[in-house]
mmCIF file of C-alpha atoms in Angstrom:
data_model
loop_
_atom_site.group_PDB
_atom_site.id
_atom_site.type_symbol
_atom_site.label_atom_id
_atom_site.label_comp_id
_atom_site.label_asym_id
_atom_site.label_seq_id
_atom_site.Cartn_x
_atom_site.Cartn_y
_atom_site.Cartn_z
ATOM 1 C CA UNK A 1 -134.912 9.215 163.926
ATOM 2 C CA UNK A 2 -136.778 11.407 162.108
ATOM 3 C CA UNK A 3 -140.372 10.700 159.932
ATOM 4 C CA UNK A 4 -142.650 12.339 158.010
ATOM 5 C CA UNK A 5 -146.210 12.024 158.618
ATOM 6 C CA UNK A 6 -147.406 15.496 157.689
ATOM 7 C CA UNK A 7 -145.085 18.632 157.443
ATOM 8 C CA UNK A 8 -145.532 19.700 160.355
ATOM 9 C CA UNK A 9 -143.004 17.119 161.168
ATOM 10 C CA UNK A 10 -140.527 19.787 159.849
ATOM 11 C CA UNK A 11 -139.100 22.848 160.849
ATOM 12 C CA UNK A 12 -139.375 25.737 158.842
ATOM 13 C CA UNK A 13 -135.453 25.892 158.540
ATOM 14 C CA UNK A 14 -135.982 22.012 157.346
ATOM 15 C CA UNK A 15 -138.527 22.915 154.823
ATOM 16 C CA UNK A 16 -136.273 26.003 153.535
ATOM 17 C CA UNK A 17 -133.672 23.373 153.060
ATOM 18 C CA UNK A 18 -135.807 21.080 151.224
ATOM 19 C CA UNK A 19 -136.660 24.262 148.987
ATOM 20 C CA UNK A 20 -133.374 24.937 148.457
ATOM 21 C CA UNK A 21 -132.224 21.290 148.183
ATOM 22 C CA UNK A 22 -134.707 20.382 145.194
ATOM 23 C CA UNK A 23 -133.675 23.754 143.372
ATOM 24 C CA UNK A 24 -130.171 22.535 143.315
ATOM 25 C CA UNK A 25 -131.007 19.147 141.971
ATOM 26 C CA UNK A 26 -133.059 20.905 139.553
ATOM 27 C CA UNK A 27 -130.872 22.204 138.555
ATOM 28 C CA UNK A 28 -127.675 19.955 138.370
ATOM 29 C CA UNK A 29 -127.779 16.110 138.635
ATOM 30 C CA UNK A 30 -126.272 15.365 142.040
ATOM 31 C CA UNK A 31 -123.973 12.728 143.115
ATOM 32 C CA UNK A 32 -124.861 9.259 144.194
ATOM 33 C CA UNK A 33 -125.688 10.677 148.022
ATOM 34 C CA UNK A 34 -128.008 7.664 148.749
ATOM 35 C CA UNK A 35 -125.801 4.641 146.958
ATOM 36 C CA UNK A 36 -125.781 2.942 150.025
ATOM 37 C CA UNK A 37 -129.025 3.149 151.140
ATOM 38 C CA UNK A 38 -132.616 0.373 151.168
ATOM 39 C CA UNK A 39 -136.064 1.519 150.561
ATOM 40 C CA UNK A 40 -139.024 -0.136 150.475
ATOM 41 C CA UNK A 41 -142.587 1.098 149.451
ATOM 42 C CA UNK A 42 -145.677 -0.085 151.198
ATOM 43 C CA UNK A 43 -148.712 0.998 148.937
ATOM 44 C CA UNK A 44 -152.070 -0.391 150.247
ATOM 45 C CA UNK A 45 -153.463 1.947 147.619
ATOM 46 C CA UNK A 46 -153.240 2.521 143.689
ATOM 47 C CA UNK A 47 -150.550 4.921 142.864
ATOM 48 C CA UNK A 48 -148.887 5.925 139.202
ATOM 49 C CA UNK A 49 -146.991 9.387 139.915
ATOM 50 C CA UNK A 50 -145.897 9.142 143.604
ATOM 51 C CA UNK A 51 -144.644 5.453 143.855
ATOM 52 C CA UNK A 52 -142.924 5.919 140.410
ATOM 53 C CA UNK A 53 -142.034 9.313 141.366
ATOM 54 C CA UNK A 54 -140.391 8.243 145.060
ATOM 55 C CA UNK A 55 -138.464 5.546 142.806
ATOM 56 C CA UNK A 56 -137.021 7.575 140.216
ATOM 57 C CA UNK A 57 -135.945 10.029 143.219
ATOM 58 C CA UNK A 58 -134.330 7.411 145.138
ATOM 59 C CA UNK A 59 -133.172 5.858 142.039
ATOM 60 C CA UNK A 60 -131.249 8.987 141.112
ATOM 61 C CA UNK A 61 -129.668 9.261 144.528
ATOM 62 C CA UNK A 62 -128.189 5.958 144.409
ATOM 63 C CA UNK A 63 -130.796 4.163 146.806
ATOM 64 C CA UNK A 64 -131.930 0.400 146.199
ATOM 65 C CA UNK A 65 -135.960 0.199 146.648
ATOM 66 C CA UNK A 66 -137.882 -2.754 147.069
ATOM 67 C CA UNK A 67 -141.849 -3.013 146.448
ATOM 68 C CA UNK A 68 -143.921 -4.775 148.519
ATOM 69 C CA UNK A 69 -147.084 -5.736 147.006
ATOM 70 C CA UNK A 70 -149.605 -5.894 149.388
ATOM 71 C CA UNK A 71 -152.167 -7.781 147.694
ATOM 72 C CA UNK A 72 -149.735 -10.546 147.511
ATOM 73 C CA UNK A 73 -147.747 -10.300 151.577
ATOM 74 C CA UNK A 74 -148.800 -12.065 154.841
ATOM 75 C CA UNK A 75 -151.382 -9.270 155.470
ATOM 76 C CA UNK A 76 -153.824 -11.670 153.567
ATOM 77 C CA UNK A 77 -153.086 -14.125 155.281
ATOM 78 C CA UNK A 78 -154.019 -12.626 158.719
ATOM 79 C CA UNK A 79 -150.523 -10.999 159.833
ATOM 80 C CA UNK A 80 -151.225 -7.690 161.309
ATOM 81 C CA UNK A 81 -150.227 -4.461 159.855
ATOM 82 C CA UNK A 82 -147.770 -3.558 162.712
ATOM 83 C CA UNK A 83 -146.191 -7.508 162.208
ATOM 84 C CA UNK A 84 -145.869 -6.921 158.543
ATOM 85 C CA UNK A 85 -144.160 -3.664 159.561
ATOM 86 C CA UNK A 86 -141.617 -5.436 161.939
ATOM 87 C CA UNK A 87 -141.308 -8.204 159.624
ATOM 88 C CA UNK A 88 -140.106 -5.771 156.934
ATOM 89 C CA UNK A 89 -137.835 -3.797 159.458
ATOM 90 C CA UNK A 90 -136.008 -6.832 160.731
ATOM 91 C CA UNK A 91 -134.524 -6.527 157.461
ATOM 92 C CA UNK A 92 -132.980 -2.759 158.228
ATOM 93 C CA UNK A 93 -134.058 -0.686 155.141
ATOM 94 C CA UNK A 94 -133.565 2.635 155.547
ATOM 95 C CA UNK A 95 -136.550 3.760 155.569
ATOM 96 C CA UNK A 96 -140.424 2.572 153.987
ATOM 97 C CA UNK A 97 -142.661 4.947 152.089
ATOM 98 C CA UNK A 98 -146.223 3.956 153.005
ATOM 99 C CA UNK A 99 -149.690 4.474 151.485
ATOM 100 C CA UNK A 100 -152.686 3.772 153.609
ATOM 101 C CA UNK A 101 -156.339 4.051 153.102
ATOM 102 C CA UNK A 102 -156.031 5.355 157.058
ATOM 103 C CA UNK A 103 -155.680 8.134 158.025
ATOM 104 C CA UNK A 104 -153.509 7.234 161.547
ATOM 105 C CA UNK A 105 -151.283 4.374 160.180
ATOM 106 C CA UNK A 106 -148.478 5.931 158.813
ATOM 107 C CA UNK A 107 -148.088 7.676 162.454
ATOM 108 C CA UNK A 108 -148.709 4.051 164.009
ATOM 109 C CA UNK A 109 -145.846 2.499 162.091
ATOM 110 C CA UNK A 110 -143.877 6.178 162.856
ATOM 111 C CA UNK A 111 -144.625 5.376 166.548
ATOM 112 C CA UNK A 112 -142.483 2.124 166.113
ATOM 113 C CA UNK A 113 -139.408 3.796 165.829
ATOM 114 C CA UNK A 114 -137.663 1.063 164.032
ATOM 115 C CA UNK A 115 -136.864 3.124 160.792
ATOM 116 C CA UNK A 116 -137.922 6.198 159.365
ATOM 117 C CA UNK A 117 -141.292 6.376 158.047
ATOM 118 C CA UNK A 118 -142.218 8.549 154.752
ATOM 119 C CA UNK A 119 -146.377 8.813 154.080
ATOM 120 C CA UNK A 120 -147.369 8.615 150.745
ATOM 121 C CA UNK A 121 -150.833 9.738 151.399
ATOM 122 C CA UNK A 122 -152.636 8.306 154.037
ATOM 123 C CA UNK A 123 -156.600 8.223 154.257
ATOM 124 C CA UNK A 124 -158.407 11.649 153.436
ATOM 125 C CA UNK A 125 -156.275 13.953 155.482
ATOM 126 C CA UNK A 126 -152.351 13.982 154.722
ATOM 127 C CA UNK A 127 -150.321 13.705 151.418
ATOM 128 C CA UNK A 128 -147.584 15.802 153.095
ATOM 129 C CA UNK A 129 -144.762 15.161 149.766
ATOM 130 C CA UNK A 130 -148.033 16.723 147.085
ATOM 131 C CA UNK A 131 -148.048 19.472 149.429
ATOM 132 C CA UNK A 132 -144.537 20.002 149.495
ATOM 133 C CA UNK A 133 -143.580 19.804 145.627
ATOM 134 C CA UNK A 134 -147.165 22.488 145.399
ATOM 135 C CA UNK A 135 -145.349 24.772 147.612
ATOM 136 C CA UNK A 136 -141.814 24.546 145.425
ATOM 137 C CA UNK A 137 -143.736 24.859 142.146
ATOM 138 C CA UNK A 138 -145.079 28.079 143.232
ATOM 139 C CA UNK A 139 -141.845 29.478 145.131
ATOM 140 C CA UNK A 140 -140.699 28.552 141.854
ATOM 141 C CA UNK A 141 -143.126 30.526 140.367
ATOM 142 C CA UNK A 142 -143.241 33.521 142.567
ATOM 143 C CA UNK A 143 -140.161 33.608 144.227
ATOM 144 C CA UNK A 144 -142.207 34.769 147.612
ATOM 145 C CA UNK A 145 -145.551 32.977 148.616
ATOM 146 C CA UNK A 146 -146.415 35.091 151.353
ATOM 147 C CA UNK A 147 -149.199 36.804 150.987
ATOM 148 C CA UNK A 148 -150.500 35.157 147.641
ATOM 149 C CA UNK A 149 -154.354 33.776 147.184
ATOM 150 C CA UNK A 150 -155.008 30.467 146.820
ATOM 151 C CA UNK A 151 -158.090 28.637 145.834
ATOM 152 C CA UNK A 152 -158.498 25.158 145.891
ATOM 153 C CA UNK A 153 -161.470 23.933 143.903
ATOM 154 C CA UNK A 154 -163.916 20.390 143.883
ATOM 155 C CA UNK A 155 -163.947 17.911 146.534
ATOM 156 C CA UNK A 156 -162.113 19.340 149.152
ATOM 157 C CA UNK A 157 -163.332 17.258 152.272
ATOM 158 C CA UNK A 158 -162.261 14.248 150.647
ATOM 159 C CA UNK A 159 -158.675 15.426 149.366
ATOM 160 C CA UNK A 160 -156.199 14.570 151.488
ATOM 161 C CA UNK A 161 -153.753 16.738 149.292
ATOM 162 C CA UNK A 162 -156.143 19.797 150.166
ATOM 163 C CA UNK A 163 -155.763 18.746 153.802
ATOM 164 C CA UNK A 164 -152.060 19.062 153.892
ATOM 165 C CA UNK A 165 -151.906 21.836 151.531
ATOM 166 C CA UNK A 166 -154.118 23.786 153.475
ATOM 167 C CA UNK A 167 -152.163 23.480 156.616
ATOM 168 C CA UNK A 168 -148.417 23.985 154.703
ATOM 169 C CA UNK A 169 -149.828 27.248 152.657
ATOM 170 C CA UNK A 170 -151.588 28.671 155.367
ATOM 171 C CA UNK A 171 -148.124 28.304 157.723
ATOM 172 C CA UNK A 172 -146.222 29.637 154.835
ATOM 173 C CA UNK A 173 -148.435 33.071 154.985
ATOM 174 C CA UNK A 174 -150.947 31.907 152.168
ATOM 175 C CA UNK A 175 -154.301 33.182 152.048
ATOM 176 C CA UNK A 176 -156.530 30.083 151.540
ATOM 177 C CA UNK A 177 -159.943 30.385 150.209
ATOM 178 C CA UNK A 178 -162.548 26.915 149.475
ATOM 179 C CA UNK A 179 -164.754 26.284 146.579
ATOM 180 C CA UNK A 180 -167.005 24.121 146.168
ATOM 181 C CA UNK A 181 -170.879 22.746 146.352
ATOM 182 C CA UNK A 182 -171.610 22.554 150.612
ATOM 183 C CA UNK A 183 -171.478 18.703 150.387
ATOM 184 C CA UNK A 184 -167.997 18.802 149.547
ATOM 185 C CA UNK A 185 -166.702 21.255 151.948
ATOM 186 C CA UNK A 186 -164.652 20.121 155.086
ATOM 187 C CA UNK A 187 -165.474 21.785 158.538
ATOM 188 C CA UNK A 188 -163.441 24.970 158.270
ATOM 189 C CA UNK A 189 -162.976 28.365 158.977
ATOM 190 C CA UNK A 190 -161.581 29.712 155.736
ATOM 191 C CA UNK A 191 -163.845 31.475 153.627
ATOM 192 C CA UNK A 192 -165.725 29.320 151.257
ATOM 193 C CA UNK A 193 -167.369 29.718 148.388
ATOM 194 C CA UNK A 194 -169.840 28.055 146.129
ATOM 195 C CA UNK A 195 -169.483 29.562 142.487
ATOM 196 C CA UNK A 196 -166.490 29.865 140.695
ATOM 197 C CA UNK A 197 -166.788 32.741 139.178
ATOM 198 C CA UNK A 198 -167.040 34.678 142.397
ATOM 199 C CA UNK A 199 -163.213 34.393 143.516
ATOM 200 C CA UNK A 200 -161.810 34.731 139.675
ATOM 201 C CA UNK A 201 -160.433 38.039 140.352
ATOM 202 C CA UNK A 202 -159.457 37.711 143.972
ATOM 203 C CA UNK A 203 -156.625 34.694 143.615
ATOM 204 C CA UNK A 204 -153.151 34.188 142.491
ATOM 205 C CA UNK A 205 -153.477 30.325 142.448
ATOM 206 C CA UNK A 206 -155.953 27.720 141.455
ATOM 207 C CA UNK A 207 -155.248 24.486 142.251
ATOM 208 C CA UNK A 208 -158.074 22.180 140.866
ATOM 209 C CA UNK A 209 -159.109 18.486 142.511
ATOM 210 C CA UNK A 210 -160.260 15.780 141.489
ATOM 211 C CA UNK A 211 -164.440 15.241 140.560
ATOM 212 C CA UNK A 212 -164.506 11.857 143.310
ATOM 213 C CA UNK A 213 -168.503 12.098 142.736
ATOM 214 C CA UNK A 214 -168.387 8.292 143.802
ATOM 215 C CA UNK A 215 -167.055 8.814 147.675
ATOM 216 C CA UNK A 216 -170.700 10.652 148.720
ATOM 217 C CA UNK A 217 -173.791 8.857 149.229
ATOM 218 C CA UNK A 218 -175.843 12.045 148.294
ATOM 219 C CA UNK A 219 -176.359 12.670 143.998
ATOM 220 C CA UNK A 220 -175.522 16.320 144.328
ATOM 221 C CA UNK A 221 -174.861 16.429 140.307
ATOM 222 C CA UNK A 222 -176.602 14.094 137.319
ATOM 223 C CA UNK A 223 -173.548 13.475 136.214
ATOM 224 C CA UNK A 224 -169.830 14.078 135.743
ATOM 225 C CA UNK A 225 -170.964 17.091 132.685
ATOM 226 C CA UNK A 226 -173.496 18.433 135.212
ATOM 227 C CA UNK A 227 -170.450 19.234 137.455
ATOM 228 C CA UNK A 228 -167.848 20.722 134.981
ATOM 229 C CA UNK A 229 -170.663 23.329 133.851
ATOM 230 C CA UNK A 230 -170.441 24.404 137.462
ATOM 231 C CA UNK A 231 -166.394 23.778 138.816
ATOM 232 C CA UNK A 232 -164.323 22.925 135.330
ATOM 233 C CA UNK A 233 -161.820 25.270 135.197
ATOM 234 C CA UNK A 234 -161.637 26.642 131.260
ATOM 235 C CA UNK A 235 -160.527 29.248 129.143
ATOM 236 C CA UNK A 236 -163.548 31.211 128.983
ATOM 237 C CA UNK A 237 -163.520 31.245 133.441
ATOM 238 C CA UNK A 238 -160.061 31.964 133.398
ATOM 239 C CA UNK A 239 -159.707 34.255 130.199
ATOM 240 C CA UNK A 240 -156.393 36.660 130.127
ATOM 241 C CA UNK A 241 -155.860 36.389 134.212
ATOM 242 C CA UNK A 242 -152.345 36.038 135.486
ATOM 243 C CA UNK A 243 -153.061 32.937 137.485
ATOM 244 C CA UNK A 244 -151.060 29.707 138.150
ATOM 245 C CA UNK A 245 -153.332 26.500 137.746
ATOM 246 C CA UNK A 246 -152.282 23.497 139.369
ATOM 247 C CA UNK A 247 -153.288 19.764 140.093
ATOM 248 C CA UNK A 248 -152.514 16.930 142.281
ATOM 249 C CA UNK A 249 -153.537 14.358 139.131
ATOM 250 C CA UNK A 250 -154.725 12.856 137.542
ATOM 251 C CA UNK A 251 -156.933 15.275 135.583
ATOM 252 C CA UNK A 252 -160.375 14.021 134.751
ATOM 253 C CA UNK A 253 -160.448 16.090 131.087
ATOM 254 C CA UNK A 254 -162.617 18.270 130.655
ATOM 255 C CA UNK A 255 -164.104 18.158 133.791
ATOM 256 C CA UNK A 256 -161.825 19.218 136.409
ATOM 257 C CA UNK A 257 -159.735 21.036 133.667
ATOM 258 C CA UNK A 258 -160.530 21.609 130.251
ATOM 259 C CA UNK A 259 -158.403 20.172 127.122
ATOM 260 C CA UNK A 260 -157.629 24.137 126.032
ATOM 261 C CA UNK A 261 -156.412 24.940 130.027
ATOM 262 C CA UNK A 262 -153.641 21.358 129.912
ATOM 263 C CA UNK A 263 -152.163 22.952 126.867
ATOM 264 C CA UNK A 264 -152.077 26.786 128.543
ATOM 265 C CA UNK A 265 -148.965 27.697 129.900
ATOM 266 C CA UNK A 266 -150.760 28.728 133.101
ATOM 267 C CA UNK A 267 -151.115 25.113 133.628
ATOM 268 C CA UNK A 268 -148.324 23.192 135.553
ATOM 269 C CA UNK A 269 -149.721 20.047 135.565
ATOM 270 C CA UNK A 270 -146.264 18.381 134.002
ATOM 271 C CA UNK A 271 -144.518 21.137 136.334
ATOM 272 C CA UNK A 272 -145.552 19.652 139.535
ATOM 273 C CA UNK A 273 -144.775 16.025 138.224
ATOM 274 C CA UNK A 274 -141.305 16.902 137.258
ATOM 275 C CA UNK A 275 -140.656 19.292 140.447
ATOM 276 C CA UNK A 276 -142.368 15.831 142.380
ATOM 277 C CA UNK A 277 -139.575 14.154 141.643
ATOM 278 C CA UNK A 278 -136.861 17.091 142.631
ATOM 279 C CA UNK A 279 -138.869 17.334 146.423
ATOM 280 C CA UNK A 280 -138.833 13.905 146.985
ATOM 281 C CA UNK A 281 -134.659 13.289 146.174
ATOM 282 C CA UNK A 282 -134.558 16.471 148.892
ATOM 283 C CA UNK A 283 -136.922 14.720 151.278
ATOM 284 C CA UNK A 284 -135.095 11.653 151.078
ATOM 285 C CA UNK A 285 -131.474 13.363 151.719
ATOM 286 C CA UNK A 286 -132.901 15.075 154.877
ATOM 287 C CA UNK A 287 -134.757 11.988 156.327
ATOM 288 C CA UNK A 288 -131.913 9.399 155.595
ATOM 289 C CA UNK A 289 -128.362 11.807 155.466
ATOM 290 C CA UNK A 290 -129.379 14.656 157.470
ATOM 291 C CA UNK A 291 -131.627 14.033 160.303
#
């Protein structure tokens, strides 16, 4: 039984395959490989793109899926997360996809072993499908990621897509650089950097976060306009540069991206929703067919 918790659950063969796997889908609408197949999603947490993006994938393949509303099941009532869990897999789906406000529960349920578990982000430190559907959208790109610059920009300690991306794109030969005020910088060795304009010319790749000004105690900005002056990326920062823009959504305009940069063809904001979609029907085959 195989999960996925963070990509490092897969080998790089796997993650070649998934490459390959959502390129052929994109490409051609495949047969009904999941028809007989149960999933059900487990979202503690608010989602719009990835639990309607896990559905359409599944939906696609043939699978059944089955939300479970949290606000509404037995864990109200007292029933333990780990007792929901086993409730749930007494019923043999073929697999939950979870979202967590904590960062070790999709690996507690994992530990279970009672059916394969698929995180759907998970506290502040693993969205492992984001950072799998990034990497395709710029192999798609590029052809070759090796080598290429990437800077990933805002509120990096509290991303959880920045904390799996960084780990995939570094493995995949990625030169990772941070940007951001201190305050919003995780503990890390990669080179960091506090203005904007002072990695313009060095990076292939911008991939922009979301302003979460709320999650720190600390006021390091008046307000929401005080911090686009300093981290918005717009047409005047980026001018004529060759460089892919991407983001995990959803955009706060104007702020973490400007109206002019959505509309830019450097932007793959819709990309990476679409390509979402494509990674998560190949994540799904390899978890519930071929592991």
């Amino acid at each position: 039984m195989q999960h996925l918790v963070d990509t490092n659950n897969f080998s790089d063969a796997q993650i070649e395959q998934l490459l390959s796997d959502a390129k052929n889908f994109k490409t051609q609408c495949p047969p009904k490989l999941l028809r007989d197949k149960l999933l059900i999603t487990l979202f503690f947490e608010a989602s719009t793109r990835t639990r309607s993006s896990f559905e359409v994938a599944a939906k696609r393949l043939g699978a059944a899926v089955v939300h479970l509303d949290p606000s509404r099941s037995s864990t109200k009532k007292g029933e333990s997360l780990k007792d929901t869990f086993a409730n749930l897999c007494a019923m043999e789906p073929d697999g939950v996809i979870v979202r967590h406000a904590q960062n070790e529960t999709p690996q507690i349920l994992a530990d279970m072993q009672t059916t394969p578990v698929i995180n759907a982000g998970a506290g502040n430190y693993a969205h492992p499908t984001q950072a799998l559907l990034d990497l395709f959208t710029m192999v798609e790109h590029f052809g070759d990621v090796k080598g290429k610059t990437i800077a990933i920009v805002g509120d990096i300690v509290s991303s959880r897509v920045a904390s799996s991306g960084i780990r995939l794109m570094k493995r995949m030969g990625m030169h990772v650089i941070l940007v951001a005020p201190k305050q919003f910088m995780p503990q890390s060795d990669l080179p960091q950097y506090e203005k904007l304009e002072n990695v313009m010319d060095k990076v292939d790749v911008i991939m922009s976060l979301r302003a979460q000004l709320e999650r720190h105690e600390t006021e390091l900005f008046e307000n929401y306009e005080d911090y686009a002056r300093q981290y918005c990326i717009t047409k005047k920062r980026m001018q004529d540069r060759d460089i892919l823009l991407l983001h995990p959504g959803p955009v706060m305009r104007n702020i973490d991206i400007s109206d002019e940069m959505l509309e830019d063809p450097r932007c793959k904001v819709l990309t990476q929703v679409k390509n979402g979609v494509f990674m998560r029907m190949a994540i799904l085959k390899l978890l519930l067919l071929d592991a």
